[in-house]
Coordinates of N, CA, C and O in Angstrom, one line a residue:
M124 N -5.5 -55.8 -73.9 CA -5.7 -55.5 -75.3 C -6.1 -54.3 -75.6 O -7.1 -53.9 -74.9
N125 N -5.6 -53.6 -76.5 CA -6.1 -52.5 -77.5 C -7.0 -53.0 -78.4 O -6.4 -53.6 -79.6
Y126 N -8.4 -52.8 -78.4 CA -9.1 -53.5 -79.4 C -8.7 -53.3 -80.9 O -8.7 -53.9 -81.7
I127 N -8.5 -51.8 -81.3 CA -8.4 -51.4 -82.4 C -6.8 -51.7 -83.0 O -6.9 -52.3 -84.3
A128 N -6.1 -51.9 -82.3 CA -4.8 -52.5 -82.4 C -4.6 -53.7 -82.8 O -4.3 -54.4 -83.8
E129 N -5.8 -54.5 -82.2 CA -5.7 -56.2 -82.6 C -6.5 -56.3 -83.8 O -5.7 -57.1 -84.8
L130 N -7.5 -55.4 -84.1 CA -8.2 -55.4 -85.1 C -7.3 -55.2 -86.4 O -7.2 -56.0 -87.6
N131 N -6.6 -54.0 -86.4 CA -5.6 -53.7 -87.4 C -4.7 -54.8 -87.6 O -4.2 -55.2 -88.8
S132 N -4.0 -55.0 -86.7 CA -2.9 -56.2 -86.7 C -3.8 -57.7 -87.3 O -3.0 -58.1 -88.1
F133 N -4.7 -58.3 -87.0 CA -5.6 -59.1 -87.4 C -5.6 -58.8 -89.0 O -5.1 -60.1 -89.8
Y134 N -6.3 -57.8 -89.3 CA -6.4 -57.9 -90.9 C -5.4 -57.5 -91.7 O -5.5 -58.3 -92.7
A135 N -4.0 -57.0 -91.0 CA -2.9 -56.9 -91.7 C -2.1 -58.4 -92.0 O -2.0 -58.7 -92.9
R136 N -2.3 -59.2 -90.9 CA -2.0 -60.7 -91.0 C -2.7 -61.2 -92.1 O -2.0 -61.9 -92.6
L137 N -3.9 -61.3 -92.4 CA -4.7 -61.9 -93.4 C -4.2 -61.6 -94.6 O -4.5 -62.4 -95.4
L138 N -3.7 -60.4 -94.9 CA -3.1 -60.2 -96.6 C -2.2 -60.9 -96.5 O -2.0 -61.6 -97.8
T139 N -1.2 -61.9 -95.7 CA -0.1 -62.4 -96.0 C -0.3 -64.0 -95.5 O 0.4 -64.9 -96.0
R140 N -1.3 -64.3 -94.5 CA -1.6 -65.5 -94.1 C -3.2 -65.7 -93.7 O -3.6 -65.5 -92.6
P141 N -3.9 -66.1 -94.8 CA -5.2 -66.0 -94.9 C -5.8 -67.1 -94.0 O -5.1 -68.2 -93.8
L142 N -7.1 -66.9 -93.6 CA -8.1 -68.0 -92.9 C -9.2 -68.0 -93.4 O -9.7 -67.1 -94.2
S143 N -9.8 -69.1 -92.9 CA -11.1 -69.7 -93.5 C -12.2 -68.4 -92.9 O -11.7 -67.9 -92.2
S144 N -13.1 -67.9 -93.7 CA -14.3 -67.3 -93.4 C -14.4 -67.7 -91.8 O -15.2 -66.6 -91.2
E145 N -14.8 -69.0 -91.9 CA -15.5 -69.7 -90.1 C -14.4 -68.8 -89.1 O -14.8 -68.6 -88.4
A146 N -13.0 -69.1 -89.5 CA -12.2 -68.8 -88.5 C -11.9 -67.3 -88.2 O -11.6 -66.8 -87.2
Q147 N -12.1 -66.5 -89.4 CA -12.2 -65.0 -89.1 C -13.5 -64.8 -88.2 O -13.4 -63.9 -87.5
A148 N -14.7 -65.4 -88.3 CA -15.7 -65.0 -87.8 C -15.4 -65.3 -86.3 O -16.0 -64.7 -85.3
L149 N -15.1 -66.4 -86.5 CA -14.9 -67.1 -84.5 C -14.0 -66.0 -84.0 O -14.4 -65.5 -82.9
W150 N -12.8 -65.9 -84.7 CA -11.8 -64.5 -83.9 C -12.7 -63.5 -83.6 O -12.5 -62.9 -82.6
S151 N -13.7 -62.6 -84.6 CA -13.9 -62.0 -84.3 C -15.1 -61.6 -83.2 O -15.2 -60.9 -82.3
V152 N -15.8 -62.6 -82.9 CA -16.8 -63.3 -81.8 C -15.9 -63.2 -80.6 O -16.4 -62.6 -79.6
L153 N -14.9 -64.0 -80.6 CA -13.9 -63.9 -79.3 C -13.5 -62.6 -78.9 O -13.5 -62.5 -77.7
M154 N -13.2 -61.8 -79.7 CA -12.8 -60.7 -79.6 C -13.6 -59.8 -78.8 O -13.7 -59.2 -77.8
H155 N -15.2 -59.7 -79.5 CA -16.2 -58.9 -78.7 C -16.4 -59.7 -77.5 O -16.5 -58.5 -76.6
L156 N -16.5 -61.0 -77.3 CA -16.8 -61.3 -75.8 C -15.6 -60.9 -75.1 O -15.9 -60.6 -73.8
F157 N -14.4 -61.1 -75.4 CA -13.3 -60.6 -74.5 C -13.5 -59.2 -74.1 O -13.1 -58.7 -73.1
N158 N -13.6 -58.3 -75.0 CA -13.8 -57.0 -74.8 C -15.0 -56.6 -73.9 O -14.9 -55.9 -72.9
R159 N -16.2 -57.2 -73.9 CA -17.2 -57.2 -73.4 C -16.9 -57.7 -71.6 O -17.7 -57.1 -70.9
A160 N -16.1 -58.3 -71.8 CA -15.5 -59.1 -70.1 C -14.7 -58.2 -69.8 O -14.3 -58.7 -68.5
G161 N -14.1 -57.3 -70.5 CA -13.0 -56.5 -69.9 C -11.8 -57.1 -70.1 O -10.8 -56.7 -69.3
W162 N -11.4 -57.8 -71.1 CA -10.1 -58.4 -71.2 C -9.3 -59.2 -70.2 O -8.2 -59.1 -69.7
P163 N -10.3 -60.2 -69.8 CA -9.5 -61.3 -68.6 C -8.5 -62.1 -69.5 O -8.3 -62.3 -70.7
P164 N -7.6 -62.7 -68.8 CA -6.5 -64.0 -69.4 C -7.1 -65.2 -70.4 O -6.5 -65.0 -71.2
R165 N -8.3 -65.3 -69.4 CA -9.2 -66.5 -70.4 C -10.8 -66.4 -69.9 O -10.7 -65.6 -68.7
L166 N -11.2 -66.6 -70.9 CA -12.6 -66.8 -70.6 C -13.4 -68.2 -70.7 O -12.6 -69.1 -71.6
T167 N -14.3 -68.7 -69.9 CA -14.8 -70.1 -70.1 C -16.2 -69.6 -71.0 O -17.1 -68.8 -70.5
L168 N -16.2 -70.3 -72.1 CA -17.1 -70.1 -73.2 C -17.8 -71.6 -73.5 O -17.0 -72.2 -73.9
A169 N -19.0 -71.7 -73.3 CA -19.9 -72.8 -73.8 C -20.0 -73.0 -75.4 O -20.2 -71.5 -75.9
A170 N -19.8 -74.0 -76.2 CA -19.9 -74.2 -77.5 C -21.5 -73.5 -77.9 O -21.5 -72.6 -78.9
S171 N -22.4 -73.5 -77.1 CA -23.8 -73.0 -77.4 C -23.7 -71.2 -77.5 O -24.6 -70.7 -78.2
T172 N -22.8 -70.7 -76.6 CA -22.8 -69.1 -76.3 C -22.0 -68.9 -78.1 O -22.7 -68.0 -78.9
L173 N -21.1 -69.7 -78.4 CA -20.6 -69.1 -79.7 C -21.4 -69.4 -80.9 O -21.7 -68.8 -81.8
L174 N -22.3 -70.8 -80.6 CA -23.0 -71.1 -81.7 C -23.8 -70.2 -82.1 O -24.5 -70.0 -83.3
G175 N -24.5 -69.7 -80.7 CA -25.4 -68.8 -80.9 C -25.3 -67.3 -81.7 O -25.8 -66.7 -82.6
F176 N -24.1 -67.1 -81.5 CA -23.6 -65.8 -82.5 C -23.2 -66.1 -83.9 O -23.4 -65.5 -84.5
L177 N -22.5 -67.3 -84.2 CA -22.1 -67.8 -85.6 C -23.1 -68.5 -86.3 O -22.7 -68.3 -87.5
G178 N -24.0 -69.1 -85.7 CA -24.8 -70.0 -86.6 C -24.4 -71.1 -87.0 O -24.7 -71.6 -88.4
Y179 N -23.4 -71.6 -86.7 CA -22.7 -72.9 -87.3 C -23.0 -73.9 -86.7 O -23.8 -74.2 -85.8
S180 N -22.6 -75.2 -87.5 CA -22.7 -76.4 -87.0 C -21.5 -76.4 -85.3 O -20.8 -75.9 -85.9
Y181 N -21.7 -77.5 -84.7 CA -20.8 -77.8 -84.0 C -19.3 -78.2 -84.8 O -18.0 -77.8 -84.1
A182 N -19.6 -79.1 -85.8 CA -18.4 -79.4 -86.3 C -17.7 -78.4 -87.0 O -16.5 -78.4 -87.2
T183 N -18.7 -77.2 -87.5 CA -17.9 -76.1 -88.2 C -16.9 -75.3 -87.2 O -15.8 -74.7 -87.5
L184 N -17.6 -75.2 -86.0 CA -17.2 -74.5 -84.9 C -15.8 -75.3 -84.3 O -14.6 -74.7 -84.3
S185 N -16.1 -76.6 -84.5 CA -14.7 -77.0 -84.1 C -13.3 -77.0 -85.1 O -12.4 -76.8 -84.6
R186 N -13.4 -77.2 -86.6 CA -12.7 -76.5 -87.4 C -12.2 -75.2 -87.4 O -11.3 -75.2 -87.5
A187 N -13.1 -74.4 -87.2 CA -12.5 -73.2 -87.1 C -11.5 -72.8 -85.7 O -10.7 -72.0 -86.3
R188 N -12.1 -73.3 -85.0 CA -11.7 -73.2 -83.3 C -9.8 -73.8 -83.4 O -8.8 -73.4 -83.4
G189 N -9.7 -75.1 -84.5 CA -8.7 -75.8 -84.6 C -7.7 -75.3 -85.6 O -6.7 -75.0 -85.1
E190 N -8.3 -74.2 -86.4 CA -7.5 -73.4 -87.4 C -6.9 -72.1 -86.7 O -5.5 -71.9 -86.8
L191 N -7.3 -71.5 -85.6 CA -7.1 -70.5 -85.1 C -6.0 -71.1 -84.0 O -4.9 -70.1 -84.0
V192 N -6.3 -72.0 -83.4 CA -5.4 -73.0 -82.5 C -3.9 -73.0 -83.3 O -2.9 -72.7 -82.8
A193 N -4.0 -73.9 -84.3 CA -3.1 -74.1 -85.2 C -2.3 -72.9 -85.7 O -0.9 -73.3 -85.7
V194 N -2.4 -72.0 -85.9 CA -1.9 -70.5 -86.2 C -1.5 -69.8 -85.1 O -0.9 -68.7 -85.2
G195 N -1.9 -70.4 -83.9 CA -1.2 -69.4 -82.6 C -1.9 -68.1 -82.6 O -1.5 -67.6 -81.7
L196 N -3.4 -68.2 -82.7 CA -3.9 -67.1 -82.5 C -5.0 -67.2 -81.5 O -5.3 -66.2 -80.7
L197 N -5.1 -68.7 -80.9 CA -6.1 -69.1 -79.9 C -5.3 -70.1 -79.1 O -4.8 -71.0 -79.5
V198 N -5.7 -70.1 -77.7 CA -5.6 -71.3 -77.0 C -6.7 -72.0 -76.6 O -7.4 -71.2 -75.9
H199 N -7.0 -73.0 -76.5 CA -8.3 -73.7 -76.2 C -7.9 -74.7 -75.5 O -7.0 -75.7 -75.7
T200 N -8.5 -74.6 -74.1 CA -8.2 -75.7 -73.2 C -9.5 -76.4 -72.6 O -10.5 -75.8 -71.9
P201 N -9.6 -77.6 -73.1 CA -11.1 -78.4 -72.9 C -10.8 -78.6 -71.4 O -9.6 -78.8 -70.8
R202 N -12.2 -79.0 -70.7 CA -12.3 -79.3 -69.5 C -12.9 -80.6 -69.3 O -13.7 -81.0 -70.4
P203 N -13.0 -81.1 -68.2 CA -13.5 -82.8 -68.1 C -15.3 -82.5 -68.1 O -15.6 -81.7 -67.6
G204 N -15.6 -83.7 -68.5 CA -16.9 -84.0 -68.7 C -17.9 -82.7 -69.3 O -17.4 -82.5 -70.4
R205 N -18.9 -82.0 -69.1 CA -19.7 -81.0 -69.7 C -19.2 -79.7 -69.3 O -20.2 -78.7 -69.9
L206 N -18.1 -79.4 -68.7 CA -17.7 -78.1 -68.4 C -17.0 -77.3 -69.8 O -16.5 -77.9 -70.5
A207 N -17.5 -76.2 -69.7 CA -17.3 -75.4 -70.8 C -15.9 -75.2 -70.9 O -15.3 -75.0 -69.8
P208 N -14.9 -75.1 -72.0 CA -13.6 -74.9 -72.2 C -13.2 -73.5 -71.9 O -13.9 -72.5 -71.8
Y209 N -12.0 -73.3 -71.5 CA -11.3 -72.1 -71.6 C -10.8 -71.7 -72.9 O -10.0 -72.4 -73.8
Y210 N -10.9 -70.2 -72.9 CA -10.4 -69.5 -74.7 C -9.3 -68.5 -74.0 O -9.6 -67.9 -72.9
E211 N -8.2 -68.5 -74.6 CA -7.1 -67.3 -74.4 C -6.9 -66.9 -75.7 O -6.4 -67.4 -76.6
L212 N -7.1 -65.5 -75.9 CA -6.6 -64.9 -77.5 C -5.5 -64.7 -77.1 O -4.8 -64.3 -75.9
Q213 N -4.4 -64.7 -78.3 CA -3.2 -64.5 -78.3 C -3.1 -63.3 -79.0 O -3.5 -63.0 -80.0
P214 N -2.0 -62.2 -78.1 CA -2.4 -60.5 -79.0 C -1.4 -60.7 -80.1 O -0.4 -61.4 -80.0
L215 N -1.9 -59.9 -80.9 CA -1.0 -59.8 -82.4 C -0.1 -58.5 -82.3 O 0.5 -58.8 -82.9
S216 N -0.8 -57.5 -82.0 CA 0.0 -56.0 -81.7 C 1.2 -55.9 -81.0 O 2.0 -55.1 -80.9
G217 N 1.2 -57.1 -80.1 CA 2.4 -56.9 -79.2 C 2.4 -55.6 -78.1 O 3.1 -55.7 -77.4
K218 N 1.1 -55.3 -77.6 CA 0.9 -54.1 -76.9 C 0.5 -54.5 -75.6 O 0.0 -55.7 -75.5
A219 N 0.7 -54.1 -74.5 CA 0.5 -54.4 -73.0 C -1.0 -54.2 -73.2 O -1.8 -53.5 -74.0
V220 N -1.8 -54.8 -72.1 CA -2.8 -54.9 -71.8 C -3.5 -53.2 -71.4 O -2.7 -52.7 -70.8
D221 N -4.3 -52.7 -72.2 CA -4.6 -51.0 -71.4 C -6.2 -51.3 -71.5 O -7.1 -51.2 -72.6
K222 N -6.7 -51.1 -70.2 CA -8.0 -51.1 -70.0 C -8.6 -49.8 -69.7 O -9.8 -49.6 -69.7
S223 N -7.8 -48.5 -70.2 CA -8.3 -47.0 -69.9 C -9.4 -46.8 -71.1 O -9.3 -47.7 -72.4
V224 N -10.2 -46.2 -70.5 CA -11.5 -45.7 -71.4 C -11.1 -45.1 -72.6 O -11.7 -44.9 -73.6
D225 N -10.1 -43.9 -72.2 CA -9.7 -42.7 -72.9 C -8.4 -43.0 -73.8 O -7.9 -42.2 -74.3
N226 N -8.3 -44.0 -74.4 CA -6.8 -44.2 -74.8 C -7.0 -44.1 -76.7 O -8.1 -44.4 -77.0
P227 N -6.2 -43.5 -77.1 CA -6.1 -42.9 -78.4 C -6.6 -44.0 -79.5 O -5.7 -45.3 -79.1
V228 N -7.1 -43.8 -80.7 CA -7.4 -45.1 -81.6 C -6.3 -44.9 -82.5 O -5.6 -43.8 -82.7
D229 N -5.5 -46.3 -82.4 CA -4.5 -46.2 -83.4 C -4.7 -46.0 -84.8 O -5.8 -46.2 -85.5
K230 N -3.8 -45.6 -85.3 CA -3.9 -45.2 -87.2 C -3.5 -46.4 -87.8 O -2.5 -47.3 -87.5
P231 N -4.2 -46.9 -88.3 CA -4.1 -48.0 -89.4 C -2.5 -47.6 -90.0 O -2.5 -46.9 -90.9
R232 N -1.9 -48.7 -90.1 CA -0.3 -49.2 -90.8 C -0.6 -49.2 -92.5 O 0.2 -49.1 -93.2
L233 N -2.1 -49.8 -92.6 CA -2.0 -49.9 -94.4 C -3.2 -48.9 -95.2 O -3.9 -48.6 -94.1
T234 N -2.7 -48.7 -95.9 CA -3.9 -47.8 -96.9 C -4.1 -48.5 -98.0 O -3.6 -48.8 -99.0
L235 N -5.4 -49.2 -98.0 CA -5.8 -49.9 -99.1 C -6.8 -49.2 -100.1 O -6.8 -49.5 -101.1
V236 N -7.3 -48.0 -99.7 CA -8.0 -47.2 -100.7 C -7.3 -45.7 -100.5 O -7.2 -45.1 -99.5
K237 N -7.0 -45.3 -101.7 CA -6.3 -43.6 -101.8 C -7.6 -42.9 -102.0 O -8.5 -42.9 -102.3
P238 N -7.8 -41.7 -100.8 CA -8.5 -40.9 -100.6 C -8.8 -40.0 -102.3 O -7.5 -39.8 -102.7
I239 N -10.0 -39.7 -102.4 CA -10.1 -38.6 -103.4 C -10.2 -37.3 -103.2 O -10.6 -36.7 -102.4
C240 N -9.1 -36.7 -104.1 CA -9.0 -35.2 -103.8 C -10.3 -34.6 -104.6 O -10.3 -34.7 -105.9
Q241 N -10.7 -33.7 -104.2 CA -12.0 -32.9 -104.9 C -11.3 -31.3 -105.1 O -11.0 -30.6 -103.8
S242 N -11.7 -30.9 -106.2 CA -11.2 -29.6 -106.6 C -12.2 -28.3 -106.0 O -13.3 -28.8 -106.3

């Protein structure tokens, strides 16, 4: 995944399909963890890991995760017993996985603030 392309696509999507702030924060943490892991197809993540980043209650984490699953941004696969579940982020930008270090930064497609011209 291209980190910048995914961020741009996510925030562009929020303009027409809003998410709760908790779901937005969870998605951002998941993006960070997938990026740190080198973009594997799925990650095993304990709730305690996510809660450490987010500072939520388990119930709030569950609601945010359910929201991301419901809108198709995340696949969550529970495992038996006390095993940590699998998480799979669903790409938004439609681009293939690019693990190169020197890939160019994508230009945003939206201009939310007009630059001020100085004389």
